[in-house]
Amino acid sequence: MTDVRSVEHCEEQGMHPDIVSRVGSTMPAEETLYDLAELFKIFGDSTRIKILYALLESEMCVCDIASLLGMTQSAISHQLRILKQAKLVKNRREGKTVYYSLADGHVHTVLHQGMEHVQE
């Protein structure tokens, strides 16, 4: 729904085509913005955030994460699958045990910047 006052204000003040053009030329493709929104949805679940914060401190197996968070291994595995599909975590196998860690420094940066923002 369009705010009538906003439209009236724009008609009175005039638009700024130079700004609209400049900003429009720097906007990422629609598909890229969709992918970014999907990535942020992954961060929108507190269980996944807890898992990521645990992995900030140490590489861990499903059993350890489940024990730390007081959840079932099945629930943790489900969340790790989502995080792995989003390329936020990676894993390595050592014998029968699979260890998970953050995928790269970008995940670390996003978590730290997010925490800084909420603590301001």
XYZ file of N, CA and C in Angstrom:
360
model
N 0.846 -1.180 0.000
C 0.000 0.000 0.000
C 0.892 1.245 0.000
N 0.646 2.166 -0.901
C 1.432 3.375 -1.039
C 0.968 4.420 -0.038
N 1.901 5.049 0.616
C 1.599 6.123 1.548
C 1.310 7.374 0.721
N 0.061 7.844 0.760
C -0.376 8.983 -0.050
C 0.437 10.229 0.285
N 0.751 10.444 1.563
C 1.533 11.619 1.954
C 2.918 11.574 1.330
N 3.511 10.377 1.256
C 4.843 10.235 0.675
C 4.820 10.586 -0.811
N 3.797 10.086 -1.517
C 3.666 10.383 -2.945
C 3.453 11.875 -3.151
N 2.582 12.479 -2.332
C 2.336 13.912 -2.452
C 3.614 14.693 -2.190
N 4.382 14.272 -1.194
C 5.638 14.952 -0.863
C 6.609 14.866 -2.049
N 6.719 13.697 -2.649
C 7.627 13.531 -3.792
C 7.188 14.401 -4.968
N 5.880 14.490 -5.179
C 5.381 15.323 -6.277
C 5.691 16.799 -6.016
N 5.574 17.220 -4.741
C 5.851 18.613 -4.397
C 7.346 18.929 -4.460
N 8.160 18.065 -3.905
C 9.598 18.304 -3.795
C 10.370 17.908 -5.054
N 9.798 17.039 -5.837
C 10.488 16.548 -7.023
C 11.409 15.391 -6.671
N 11.495 14.468 -7.589
C 12.390 13.330 -7.383
C 13.805 13.756 -7.721
N 14.741 12.935 -7.395
C 16.155 13.192 -7.645
C 16.666 12.124 -8.602
N 16.436 12.320 -9.909
C 16.780 11.274 -10.875
C 18.256 10.907 -10.881
N 19.136 11.844 -10.551
C 20.569 11.532 -10.515
C 20.874 10.515 -9.417
N 20.247 10.683 -8.266
C 20.442 9.748 -7.158
C 19.828 8.395 -7.500
N 18.603 8.424 -8.009
C 17.917 7.180 -8.372
C 18.737 6.415 -9.411
N 19.267 7.104 -10.393
C 20.059 6.472 -11.444
C 21.354 5.880 -10.886
N 22.046 6.663 -10.051
C 23.319 6.208 -9.483
C 23.125 4.987 -8.603
N 22.138 5.053 -7.716
C 21.884 3.927 -6.818
C 21.383 2.726 -7.604
N 20.518 2.958 -8.563
C 20.001 1.873 -9.396
C 21.092 1.132 -10.147
N 22.111 1.854 -10.571
C 23.194 1.216 -11.323
C 24.101 0.368 -10.442
N 24.034 0.566 -9.123
C 24.874 -0.220 -8.213
C 24.119 -1.362 -7.544
N 22.818 -1.440 -7.758
C 22.021 -2.496 -7.125
C 22.404 -3.857 -7.696
N 22.632 -4.842 -6.820
C 22.904 -6.197 -7.308
C 21.692 -6.768 -8.041
N 21.932 -7.812 -8.798
C 20.855 -8.474 -9.537
C 19.808 -9.006 -8.553
N 18.586 -9.094 -9.023
C 17.474 -9.568 -8.191
C 17.773 -10.942 -7.584
N 18.334 -11.830 -8.370
C 18.652 -13.180 -7.881
C 19.689 -13.129 -6.755
N 20.654 -12.249 -6.868
C 21.677 -12.100 -5.835
C 21.059 -11.587 -4.541
N 20.157 -10.625 -4.644
C 19.490 -10.100 -3.450
C 18.612 -11.166 -2.808
N 17.965 -11.986 -3.617
C 17.161 -13.105 -3.107
C 18.060 -14.063 -2.325
N 19.219 -14.422 -2.912
C 20.155 -15.333 -2.249
C 20.646 -14.753 -0.920
N 20.893 -13.457 -0.886
C 21.313 -12.805 0.348
C 20.212 -12.869 1.403
N 18.984 -12.626 0.989
C 17.856 -12.715 1.922
C 17.722 -14.136 2.471
N 17.922 -15.129 1.625
C 17.860 -16.523 2.065
C 18.966 -16.817 3.074
N 20.156 -16.283 2.843
C 21.256 -16.474 3.780
C 20.899 -15.891 5.142
N 20.337 -14.688 5.145
C 19.977 -14.078 6.421
C 18.858 -14.833 7.124
N 18.010 -15.518 6.385
C 16.984 -16.362 7.016
C 17.635 -17.473 7.832
N 18.749 -18.003 7.328
C 19.469 -19.057 8.045
C 19.928 -18.531 9.405
N 20.374 -17.287 9.444
C 20.815 -16.670 10.695
C 19.635 -16.320 11.602
N 18.411 -16.460 11.112
C 17.218 -16.076 11.858
C 16.720 -17.120 12.839
N 17.479 -18.177 13.070
C 17.066 -19.242 13.980
C 18.048 -19.292 15.153
N 17.540 -19.174 16.375
C 18.433 -19.090 17.532
C 19.230 -20.371 17.754
N 18.682 -21.523 17.422
C 19.446 -22.768 17.564
C 20.645 -22.767 16.625
N 20.440 -22.328 15.395
C 21.561 -22.275 14.452
C 22.610 -21.259 14.907
N 22.168 -20.144 15.479
C 23.114 -19.155 15.998
C 23.918 -19.760 17.148
N 23.263 -20.495 18.031
C 23.977 -21.146 19.138
C 25.030 -22.117 18.601
N 24.664 -22.889 17.599
C 25.616 -23.836 17.000
C 26.798 -23.077 16.409
N 26.517 -22.029 15.660
C 27.600 -21.248 15.059
C 28.502 -20.644 16.125
N 27.915 -20.133 17.210
C 28.735 -19.565 18.278
C 29.587 -20.630 18.950
N 29.060 -21.824 19.120
C 29.856 -22.921 19.676
C 31.040 -23.218 18.760
N 30.777 -23.220 17.462
C 31.831 -23.533 16.498
C 32.835 -22.391 16.343
N 32.490 -21.208 16.810
C 33.459 -20.110 16.861
C 34.603 -20.473 17.808
N 34.248 -21.197 18.866
C 35.220 -21.536 19.903
C 36.028 -22.783 19.584
N 35.372 -23.761 18.946
C 36.062 -25.023 18.713
C 35.332 -25.863 17.677
N 36.101 -26.630 16.960
C 35.541 -27.671 16.105
C 34.864 -28.675 17.044
N 33.675 -29.148 16.663
C 32.929 -30.046 17.545
C 32.194 -31.107 16.742
N 31.938 -32.240 17.390
C 31.108 -33.281 16.775
C 29.658 -33.066 17.208
N 28.751 -33.771 16.560
C 27.314 -33.636 16.839
C 27.022 -33.940 18.305
N 27.653 -34.985 18.853
C 27.404 -35.365 20.252
C 27.759 -34.233 21.202
N 28.902 -33.591 20.953
C 29.338 -32.496 21.825
C 28.407 -31.296 21.722
N 27.990 -30.976 20.516
C 27.077 -29.833 20.332
C 25.741 -30.125 21.004
N 25.239 -31.343 20.832
C 23.964 -31.733 21.448
C 24.050 -31.630 22.968
N 25.166 -32.094 23.541
C 25.349 -32.023 24.991
C 25.418 -30.572 25.463
N 26.178 -29.753 24.751
C 26.322 -28.337 25.103
C 24.981 -27.616 25.099
N 24.171 -27.876 24.073
C 22.906 -27.144 23.918
C 21.715 -27.841 24.555
N 21.921 -29.040 25.094
C 20.821 -29.769 25.734
C 19.755 -30.194 24.734
N 20.200 -30.622 23.572
C 19.275 -31.025 22.509
C 19.633 -32.432 22.038
N 18.754 -33.014 21.241
C 19.033 -34.346 20.704
C 20.031 -34.253 19.556
N 20.736 -35.342 19.345
C 21.670 -35.407 18.225
C 20.929 -35.237 16.899
N 19.738 -35.777 16.829
C 18.933 -35.663 15.610
C 18.615 -34.206 15.296
N 18.219 -33.455 16.315
C 17.886 -32.035 16.116
C 19.123 -31.252 15.678
N 20.266 -31.546 16.291
C 21.504 -30.856 15.933
C 21.914 -31.219 14.510
N 21.819 -32.499 14.164
C 22.172 -32.938 12.811
C 21.330 -32.233 11.761
N 20.047 -32.081 12.055
C 19.149 -31.389 11.124
C 19.620 -29.948 10.897
N 19.945 -29.251 11.982
C 20.392 -27.862 11.867
C 21.754 -27.777 11.173
N 22.629 -28.712 11.452
C 23.936 -28.720 10.792
C 23.796 -28.941 9.286
N 22.836 -29.762 8.896
C 22.575 -29.976 7.461
C 22.209 -28.661 6.787
N 21.335 -27.903 7.425
C 20.917 -26.602 6.889
C 22.117 -25.658 6.810
N 22.918 -25.624 7.866
C 24.095 -24.750 7.892
C 25.121 -25.172 6.843
N 25.255 -26.451 6.632
C 26.212 -26.942 5.632
C 25.725 -26.604 4.220
N 24.429 -26.779 3.966
C 23.861 -26.440 2.652
C 24.043 -24.958 2.348
N 24.010 -24.127 3.389
C 24.188 -22.679 3.228
C 25.669 -22.298 3.190
N 26.545 -23.291 3.266
C 28.002 -23.086 3.223
C 28.501 -22.245 4.399
N 27.839 -22.420 5.545
C 28.251 -21.716 6.754
C 29.126 -22.593 7.647
N 28.977 -23.911 7.517
C 29.833 -24.844 8.246
C 30.409 -25.859 7.271
N 31.511 -26.461 7.693
C 32.130 -27.538 6.927
C 32.379 -28.685 7.891
N 32.692 -29.831 7.357
C 32.956 -30.963 8.235
C 34.159 -31.753 7.743
N 34.696 -32.533 8.666
C 35.775 -33.464 8.336
C 35.553 -34.725 9.148
N 35.946 -35.827 8.577
C 35.755 -37.116 9.223
C 37.076 -37.582 9.817
N 36.979 -38.084 11.042
C 38.124 -38.706 11.704
C 37.622 -40.039 12.252
N 37.922 -41.122 11.524
C 37.359 -42.422 11.876
C 35.863 -42.389 11.654
N 35.105 -42.727 12.690
C 33.642 -42.708 12.585
C 33.041 -41.376 13.026
N 33.873 -40.489 13.535
C 33.385 -39.218 14.053
C 33.520 -38.121 13.007
N 32.455 -37.320 12.887
C 32.463 -36.175 11.983
C 32.548 -34.914 12.834
N 33.526 -34.091 12.533
C 33.728 -32.831 13.249
C 33.287 -31.671 12.363
N 32.619 -30.702 12.992
C 32.117 -29.528 12.274
C 32.882 -28.295 12.725
N 33.036 -27.365 11.793
C 33.672 -26.080 12.086
C 33.050 -25.029 11.176
N 33.329 -23.762 11.464
C 32.842 -22.684 10.605
C 33.491 -22.828 9.231
N 32.746 -22.514 8.209
C 33.224 -22.709 6.841
C 34.390 -21.797 6.489
N 34.349 -20.555 6.961
C 35.423 -19.625 6.629
C 35.344 -18.384 7.516
N 36.254 -17.483 7.286
C 36.318 -16.263 8.088
C 35.123 -15.346 7.932
N 34.413 -15.464 6.813
C 33.237 -14.615 6.621
C 32.177 -14.891 7.680
N 31.985 -16.158 8.013
C 30.977 -16.522 9.014
C 31.377 -15.923 10.359
N 32.624 -16.025 10.693
C 33.162 -15.444 11.923
C 32.883 -13.939 11.954
N 33.168 -13.268 10.858
C 32.966 -11.823 10.765
C 31.495 -11.444 10.923
N 30.604 -12.157 10.238
C 29.166 -11.855 10.326
C 28.684 -12.007 11.764
N 29.106 -13.077 12.437
C 28.684 -13.294 13.820
C 29.200 -12.189 14.735
N 30.462 -11.841 14.599
C 31.027 -10.794 15.457
C 30.399 -9.432 15.183
N 30.196 -9.094 13.923
C 29.583 -7.799 13.617
C 28.132 -7.754 14.076
N 27.424 -8.872 13.934
C 26.048 -8.932 14.419
C 25.989 -8.727 15.921
N 26.904 -9.359 16.642
C 26.938 -9.220 18.095
C 27.281 -7.787 18.487
N 28.231 -7.200 17.826
C 28.559 -5.791 18.092
C 27.337 -4.899 17.889
N 26.601 -5.170 16.831
C 25.428 -4.351 16.528
C 24.361 -4.464 17.620
N 24.065 -5.691 18.070
C 23.009 -5.850 19.065
C 23.438 -5.359 20.445
N 24.744 -5.269 20.682
C 25.227 -4.809 21.972
C 25.438 -3.292 22.036
N 25.210 -2.578 20.941
C 25.364 -1.117 20.948
C 24.303 -0.460 21.791
